[in-house]
CSV table of C-alpha atoms and ligand atoms in Angstrom, one decimal:
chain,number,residue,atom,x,y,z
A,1,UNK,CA,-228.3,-68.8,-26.4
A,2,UNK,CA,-224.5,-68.2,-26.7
A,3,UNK,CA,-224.2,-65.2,-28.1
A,4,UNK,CA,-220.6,-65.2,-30.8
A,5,UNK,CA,-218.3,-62.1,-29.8
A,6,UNK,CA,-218.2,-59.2,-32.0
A,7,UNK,CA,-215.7,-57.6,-34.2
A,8,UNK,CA,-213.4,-55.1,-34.5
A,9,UNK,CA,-211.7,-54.0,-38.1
A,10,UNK,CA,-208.7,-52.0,-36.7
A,11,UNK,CA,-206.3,-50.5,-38.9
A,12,UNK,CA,-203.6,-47.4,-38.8
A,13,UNK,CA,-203.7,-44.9,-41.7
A,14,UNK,CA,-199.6,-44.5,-41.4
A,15,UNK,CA,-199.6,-40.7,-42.9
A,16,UNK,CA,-197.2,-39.1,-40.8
A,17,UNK,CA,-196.4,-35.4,-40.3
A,18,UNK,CA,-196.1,-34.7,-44.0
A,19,UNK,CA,-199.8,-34.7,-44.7
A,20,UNK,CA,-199.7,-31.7,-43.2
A,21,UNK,CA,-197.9,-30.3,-46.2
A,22,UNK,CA,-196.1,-27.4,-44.3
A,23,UNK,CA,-193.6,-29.7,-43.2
A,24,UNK,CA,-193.2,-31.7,-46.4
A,25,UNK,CA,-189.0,-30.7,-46.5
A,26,UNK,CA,-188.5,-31.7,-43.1
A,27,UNK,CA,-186.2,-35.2,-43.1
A,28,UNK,CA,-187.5,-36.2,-39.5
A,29,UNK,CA,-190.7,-36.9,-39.0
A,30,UNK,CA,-191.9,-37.0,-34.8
A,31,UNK,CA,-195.1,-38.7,-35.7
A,32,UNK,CA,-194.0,-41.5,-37.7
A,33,UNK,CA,-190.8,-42.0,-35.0
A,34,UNK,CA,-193.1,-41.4,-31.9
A,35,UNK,CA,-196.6,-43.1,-32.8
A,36,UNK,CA,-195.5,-46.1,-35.0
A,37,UNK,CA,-193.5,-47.7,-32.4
A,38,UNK,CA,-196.4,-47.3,-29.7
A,39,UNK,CA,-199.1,-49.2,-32.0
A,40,UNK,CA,-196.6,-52.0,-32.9
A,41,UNK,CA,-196.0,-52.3,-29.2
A,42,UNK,CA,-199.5,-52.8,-27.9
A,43,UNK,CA,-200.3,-55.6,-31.1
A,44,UNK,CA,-197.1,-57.1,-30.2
A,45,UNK,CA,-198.2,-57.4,-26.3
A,46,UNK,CA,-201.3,-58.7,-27.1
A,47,UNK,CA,-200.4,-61.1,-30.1
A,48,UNK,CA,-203.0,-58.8,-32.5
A,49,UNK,CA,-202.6,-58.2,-36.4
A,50,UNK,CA,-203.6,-55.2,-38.1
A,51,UNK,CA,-203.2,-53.3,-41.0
A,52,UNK,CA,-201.1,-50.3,-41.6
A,53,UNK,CA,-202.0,-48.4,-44.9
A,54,UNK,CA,-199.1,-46.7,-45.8
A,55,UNK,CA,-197.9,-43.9,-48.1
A,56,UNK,CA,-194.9,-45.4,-50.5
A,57,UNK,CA,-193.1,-41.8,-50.1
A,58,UNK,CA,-192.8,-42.5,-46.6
A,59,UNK,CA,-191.5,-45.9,-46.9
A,60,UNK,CA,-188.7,-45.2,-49.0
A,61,UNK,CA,-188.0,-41.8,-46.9
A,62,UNK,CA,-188.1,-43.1,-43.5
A,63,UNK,CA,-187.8,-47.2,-43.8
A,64,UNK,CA,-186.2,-47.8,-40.7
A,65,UNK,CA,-189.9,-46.7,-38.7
A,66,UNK,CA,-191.9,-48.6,-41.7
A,67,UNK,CA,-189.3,-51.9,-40.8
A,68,UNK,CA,-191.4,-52.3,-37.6
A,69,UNK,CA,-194.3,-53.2,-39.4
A,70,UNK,CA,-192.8,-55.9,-41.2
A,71,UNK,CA,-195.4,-59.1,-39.8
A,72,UNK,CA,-198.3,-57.1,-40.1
A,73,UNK,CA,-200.2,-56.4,-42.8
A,74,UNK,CA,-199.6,-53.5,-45.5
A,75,UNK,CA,-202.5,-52.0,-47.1
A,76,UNK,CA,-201.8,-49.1,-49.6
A,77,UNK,CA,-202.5,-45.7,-48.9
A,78,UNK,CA,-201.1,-44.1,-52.1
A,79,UNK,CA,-197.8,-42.5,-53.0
A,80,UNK,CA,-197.4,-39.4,-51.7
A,81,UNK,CA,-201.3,-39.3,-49.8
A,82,UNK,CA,-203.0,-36.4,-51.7
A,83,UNK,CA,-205.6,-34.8,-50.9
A,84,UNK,CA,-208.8,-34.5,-53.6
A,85,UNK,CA,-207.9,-37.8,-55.4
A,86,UNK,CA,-210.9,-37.9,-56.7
A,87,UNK,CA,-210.3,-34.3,-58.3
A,88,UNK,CA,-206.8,-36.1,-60.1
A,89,UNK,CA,-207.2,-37.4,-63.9
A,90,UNK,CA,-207.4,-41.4,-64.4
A,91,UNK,CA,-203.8,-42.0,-65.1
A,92,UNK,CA,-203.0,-39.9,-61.7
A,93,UNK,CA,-205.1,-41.8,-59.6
A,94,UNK,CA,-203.2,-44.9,-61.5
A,95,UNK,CA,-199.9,-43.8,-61.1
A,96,UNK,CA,-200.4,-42.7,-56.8
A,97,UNK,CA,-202.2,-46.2,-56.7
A,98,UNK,CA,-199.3,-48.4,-58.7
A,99,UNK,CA,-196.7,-46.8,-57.5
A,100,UNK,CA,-197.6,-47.7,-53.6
A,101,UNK,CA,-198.1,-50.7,-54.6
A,102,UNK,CA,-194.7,-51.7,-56.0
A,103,UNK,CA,-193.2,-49.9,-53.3
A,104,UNK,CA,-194.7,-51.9,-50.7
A,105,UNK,CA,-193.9,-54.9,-52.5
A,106,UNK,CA,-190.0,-54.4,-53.0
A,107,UNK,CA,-190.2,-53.5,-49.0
A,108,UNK,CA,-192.4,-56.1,-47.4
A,109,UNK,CA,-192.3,-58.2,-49.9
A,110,UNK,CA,-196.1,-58.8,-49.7
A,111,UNK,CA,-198.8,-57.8,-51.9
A,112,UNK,CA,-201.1,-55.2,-50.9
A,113,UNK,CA,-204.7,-56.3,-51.2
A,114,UNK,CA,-206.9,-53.7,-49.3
A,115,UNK,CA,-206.6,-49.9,-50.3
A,116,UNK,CA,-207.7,-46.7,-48.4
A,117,UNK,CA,-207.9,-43.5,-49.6
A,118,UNK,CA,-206.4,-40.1,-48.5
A,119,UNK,CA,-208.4,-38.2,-46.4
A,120,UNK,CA,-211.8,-41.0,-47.4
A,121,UNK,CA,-212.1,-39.7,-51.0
A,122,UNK,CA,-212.8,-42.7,-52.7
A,123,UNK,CA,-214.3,-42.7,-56.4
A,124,UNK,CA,-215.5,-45.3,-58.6
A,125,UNK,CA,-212.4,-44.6,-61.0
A,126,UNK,CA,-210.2,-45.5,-58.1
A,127,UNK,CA,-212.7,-48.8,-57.5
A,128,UNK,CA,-212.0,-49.6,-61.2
A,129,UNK,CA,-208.0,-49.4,-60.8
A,130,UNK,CA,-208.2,-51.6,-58.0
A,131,UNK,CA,-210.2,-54.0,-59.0
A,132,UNK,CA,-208.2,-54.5,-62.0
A,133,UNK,CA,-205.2,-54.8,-59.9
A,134,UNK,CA,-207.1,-57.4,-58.4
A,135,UNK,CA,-207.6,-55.8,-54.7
A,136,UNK,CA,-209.9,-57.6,-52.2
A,137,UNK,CA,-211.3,-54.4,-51.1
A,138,UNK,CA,-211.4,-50.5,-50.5
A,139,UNK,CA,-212.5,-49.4,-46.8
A,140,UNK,CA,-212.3,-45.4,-47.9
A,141,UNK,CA,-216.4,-44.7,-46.8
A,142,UNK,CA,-216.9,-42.9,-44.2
A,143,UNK,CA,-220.7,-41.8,-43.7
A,144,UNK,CA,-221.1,-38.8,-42.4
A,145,UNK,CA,-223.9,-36.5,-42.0
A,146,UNK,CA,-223.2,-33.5,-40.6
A,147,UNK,CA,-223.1,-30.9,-42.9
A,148,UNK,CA,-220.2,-28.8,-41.6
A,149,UNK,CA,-217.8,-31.5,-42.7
A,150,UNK,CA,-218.7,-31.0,-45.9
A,151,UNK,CA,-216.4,-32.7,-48.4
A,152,UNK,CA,-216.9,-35.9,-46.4
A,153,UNK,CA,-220.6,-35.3,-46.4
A,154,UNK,CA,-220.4,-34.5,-50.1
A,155,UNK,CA,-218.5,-38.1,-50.7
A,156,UNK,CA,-220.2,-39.9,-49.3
A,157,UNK,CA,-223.7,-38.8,-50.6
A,158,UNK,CA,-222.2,-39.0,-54.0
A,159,UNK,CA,-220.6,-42.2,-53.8
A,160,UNK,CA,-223.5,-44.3,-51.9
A,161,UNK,CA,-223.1,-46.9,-55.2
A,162,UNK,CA,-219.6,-48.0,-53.6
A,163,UNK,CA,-220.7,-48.1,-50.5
A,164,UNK,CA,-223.0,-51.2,-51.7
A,165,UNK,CA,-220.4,-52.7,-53.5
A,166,UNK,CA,-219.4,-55.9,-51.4
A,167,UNK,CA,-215.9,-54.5,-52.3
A,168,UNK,CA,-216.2,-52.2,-50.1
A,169,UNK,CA,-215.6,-51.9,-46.9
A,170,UNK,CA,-217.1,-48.7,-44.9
A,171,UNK,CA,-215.7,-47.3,-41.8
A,172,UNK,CA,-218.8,-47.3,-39.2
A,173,UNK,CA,-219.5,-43.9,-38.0
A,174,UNK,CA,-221.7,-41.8,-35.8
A,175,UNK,CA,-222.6,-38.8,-38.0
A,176,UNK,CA,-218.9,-38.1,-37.7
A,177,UNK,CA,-216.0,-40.1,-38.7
A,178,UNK,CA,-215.8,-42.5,-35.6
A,179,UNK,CA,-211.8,-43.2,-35.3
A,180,UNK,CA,-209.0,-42.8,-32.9
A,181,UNK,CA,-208.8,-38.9,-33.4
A,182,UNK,CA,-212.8,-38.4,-32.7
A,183,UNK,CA,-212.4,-40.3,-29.7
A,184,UNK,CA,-209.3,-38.2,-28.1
A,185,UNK,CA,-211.9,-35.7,-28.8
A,186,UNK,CA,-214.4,-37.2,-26.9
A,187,UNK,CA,-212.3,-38.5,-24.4
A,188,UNK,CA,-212.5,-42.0,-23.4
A,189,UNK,CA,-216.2,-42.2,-21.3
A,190,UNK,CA,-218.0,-40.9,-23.9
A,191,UNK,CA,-216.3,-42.9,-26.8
A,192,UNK,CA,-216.8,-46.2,-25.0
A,193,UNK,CA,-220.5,-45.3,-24.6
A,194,UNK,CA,-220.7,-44.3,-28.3
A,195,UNK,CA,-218.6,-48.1,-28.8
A,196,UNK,CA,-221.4,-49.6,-27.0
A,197,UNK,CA,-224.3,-47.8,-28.8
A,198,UNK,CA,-222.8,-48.9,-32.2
A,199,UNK,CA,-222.3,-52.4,-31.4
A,200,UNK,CA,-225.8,-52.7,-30.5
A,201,UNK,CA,-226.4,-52.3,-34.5
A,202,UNK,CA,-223.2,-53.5,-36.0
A,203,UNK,CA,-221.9,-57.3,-35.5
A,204,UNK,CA,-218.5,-55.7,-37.1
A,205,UNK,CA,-216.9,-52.5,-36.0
A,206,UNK,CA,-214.3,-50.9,-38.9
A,207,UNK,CA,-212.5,-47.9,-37.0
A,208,UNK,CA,-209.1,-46.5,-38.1
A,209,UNK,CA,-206.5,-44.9,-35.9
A,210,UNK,CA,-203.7,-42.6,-37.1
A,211,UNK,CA,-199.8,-43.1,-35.6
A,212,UNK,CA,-200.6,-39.6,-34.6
A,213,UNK,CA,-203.1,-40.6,-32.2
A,214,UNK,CA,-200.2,-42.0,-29.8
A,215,UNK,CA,-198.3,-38.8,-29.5
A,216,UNK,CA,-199.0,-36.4,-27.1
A,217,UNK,CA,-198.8,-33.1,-29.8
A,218,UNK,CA,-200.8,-31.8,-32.2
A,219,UNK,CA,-199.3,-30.0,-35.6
A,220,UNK,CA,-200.8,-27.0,-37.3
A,221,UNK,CA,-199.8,-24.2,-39.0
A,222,UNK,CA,-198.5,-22.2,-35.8
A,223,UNK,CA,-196.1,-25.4,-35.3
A,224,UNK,CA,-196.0,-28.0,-32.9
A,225,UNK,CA,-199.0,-28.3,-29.7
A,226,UNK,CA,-199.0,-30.2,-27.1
A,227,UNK,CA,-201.9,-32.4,-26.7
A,228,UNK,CA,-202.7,-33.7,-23.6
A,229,UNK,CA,-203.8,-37.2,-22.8
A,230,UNK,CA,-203.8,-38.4,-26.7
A,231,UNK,CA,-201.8,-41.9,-26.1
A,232,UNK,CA,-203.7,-42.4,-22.8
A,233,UNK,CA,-206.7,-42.2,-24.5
A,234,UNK,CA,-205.9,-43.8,-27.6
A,235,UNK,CA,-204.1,-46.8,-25.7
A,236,UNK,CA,-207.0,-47.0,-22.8
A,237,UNK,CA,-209.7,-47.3,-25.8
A,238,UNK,CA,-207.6,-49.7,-27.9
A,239,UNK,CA,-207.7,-51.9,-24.5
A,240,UNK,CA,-211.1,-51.7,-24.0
A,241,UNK,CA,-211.7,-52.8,-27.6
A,242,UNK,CA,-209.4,-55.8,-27.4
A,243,UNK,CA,-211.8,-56.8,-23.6
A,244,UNK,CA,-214.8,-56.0,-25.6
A,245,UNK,CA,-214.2,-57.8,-29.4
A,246,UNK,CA,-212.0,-60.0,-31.4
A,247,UNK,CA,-209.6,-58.1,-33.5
A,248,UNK,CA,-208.9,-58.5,-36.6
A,249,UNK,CA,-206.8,-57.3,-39.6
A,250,UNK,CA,-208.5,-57.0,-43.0
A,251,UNK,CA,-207.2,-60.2,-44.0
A,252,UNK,CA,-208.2,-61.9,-41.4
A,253,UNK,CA,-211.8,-60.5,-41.4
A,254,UNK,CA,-211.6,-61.3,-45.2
A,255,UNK,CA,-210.7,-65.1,-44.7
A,256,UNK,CA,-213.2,-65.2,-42.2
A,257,UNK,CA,-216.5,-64.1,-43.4
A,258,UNK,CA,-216.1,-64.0,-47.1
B,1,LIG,ZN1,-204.2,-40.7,-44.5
């Protein structure tokens, strides 16, 4: 019986450092000049498309980083990447949605067609917007379980609806939100095994990476950390990944299986 590889989803959430909102007046941005450059570089070497969902405030602040991903493809990931989306009023969530999307389209000139939400709070309001905007898809679910990450606990539990919606397209996870920032965490043994454990049950793996989680610092409110082994880890895992699975973009896993 020959067995048909499986699949990865892979995709980079392009938030840089002004998500963390304590360095929203700063005009340089380390993570977005560090990271970016390092994911382009390993799709380029290995002749891979992904897709970046990025925030249109970044684009038009820094567009000389965002140029890089110019034969990829662009997902939107709202206009200035706030937190509690869900919380905003209707024409809020409109205006962060439309406002990325014409962005990206004046800079890429391509039209967005998958969405993700800030920080995976998705809604069905949000669903509605994109639909009419005619989106192919939303990958903002992330299941998770344990309790202590509670707002992502609470989303998901409350929006289990969208997760059925064949317009949606959920992140897998392991009781936690399975990405590149979990697996740093875990370091690179135990993330493969956890890899292999889920590909046992899933014939398509959707993870997300940050461009964060290819430079070797972590921010907080105390300032800048240094944190050891993150692009070794993240490039080592990406590798195994691309051994392991085809890799695919949205739009390429779109064209292919629906
Ligand atoms: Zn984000």
């Amino acid at each position: 019986m020959i067995r048909l590889p499986n699949s990865v989803i892979l995709s980079f959430d392009v938030d840089g450092q002004r998500v963390f909102d304590f360095f929203d007046n700063s005009n340089k941005d380390i993570l977005l000049e560090h990271g970016l450059p390092k994911a382009v570089e390993f799709l380029k070497s290995n002749n891979l498309d992904a897709t970046f969902f990025t925030v249109g405030k970044n684009i038009i602040d820094f567009p000389k980083v965002h140029e890089k991903l110019k034969e990829f493809e662009i997902g939107n990931h709202t206009y200035s990447h706030p937190y509690f989306l869900t919380q905003k009023t209707f024409s809020e969530k409109e205006f962060e949605i439309k406002k990325a999307h014409s962005i990206i389209e004046d800079f890429y000139g391509t039209t967005p067609k998958m969405f993700r939400a800030p920080d995976y709070q998705i809604d069905q309001e949000t669903i509605t917007i994109l639909k009419g905007m005619d989106y192919r898809g939303d990958s903002s679910i992330v299941k998770v379980l344990v309790p202590f990450y509670l707002r992502y606990c609470i989303n998901y539990f409350k929006q289990r609806s969208i997760a059925k919606d064949p317009f949606e397209i959920p992140l897998t996870s392991f009781f936690l939100p399975f990405n590149g920032t979990t697996a740093i965490f875990y370091g690179f043994e135990l993330t493969r095994l956890i890899f292999e454990y889920l590909l046992r049950f899933n014939k398509v793996i959707n993870i997300n990476f940050h461009e964060r989680d290819f430079v070797n610092i972590k921010i907080n409110k105390a300032g800048f950390w240094r944190r050891e082994r993150a692009l070794e880890t993240t490039l080592k895992f990406l590798n195994y990944m691309h051994k392991r699975c085809n890799i695919l973009s949205f739009r390429q896993y779109l064209n292919q299986y629906h």
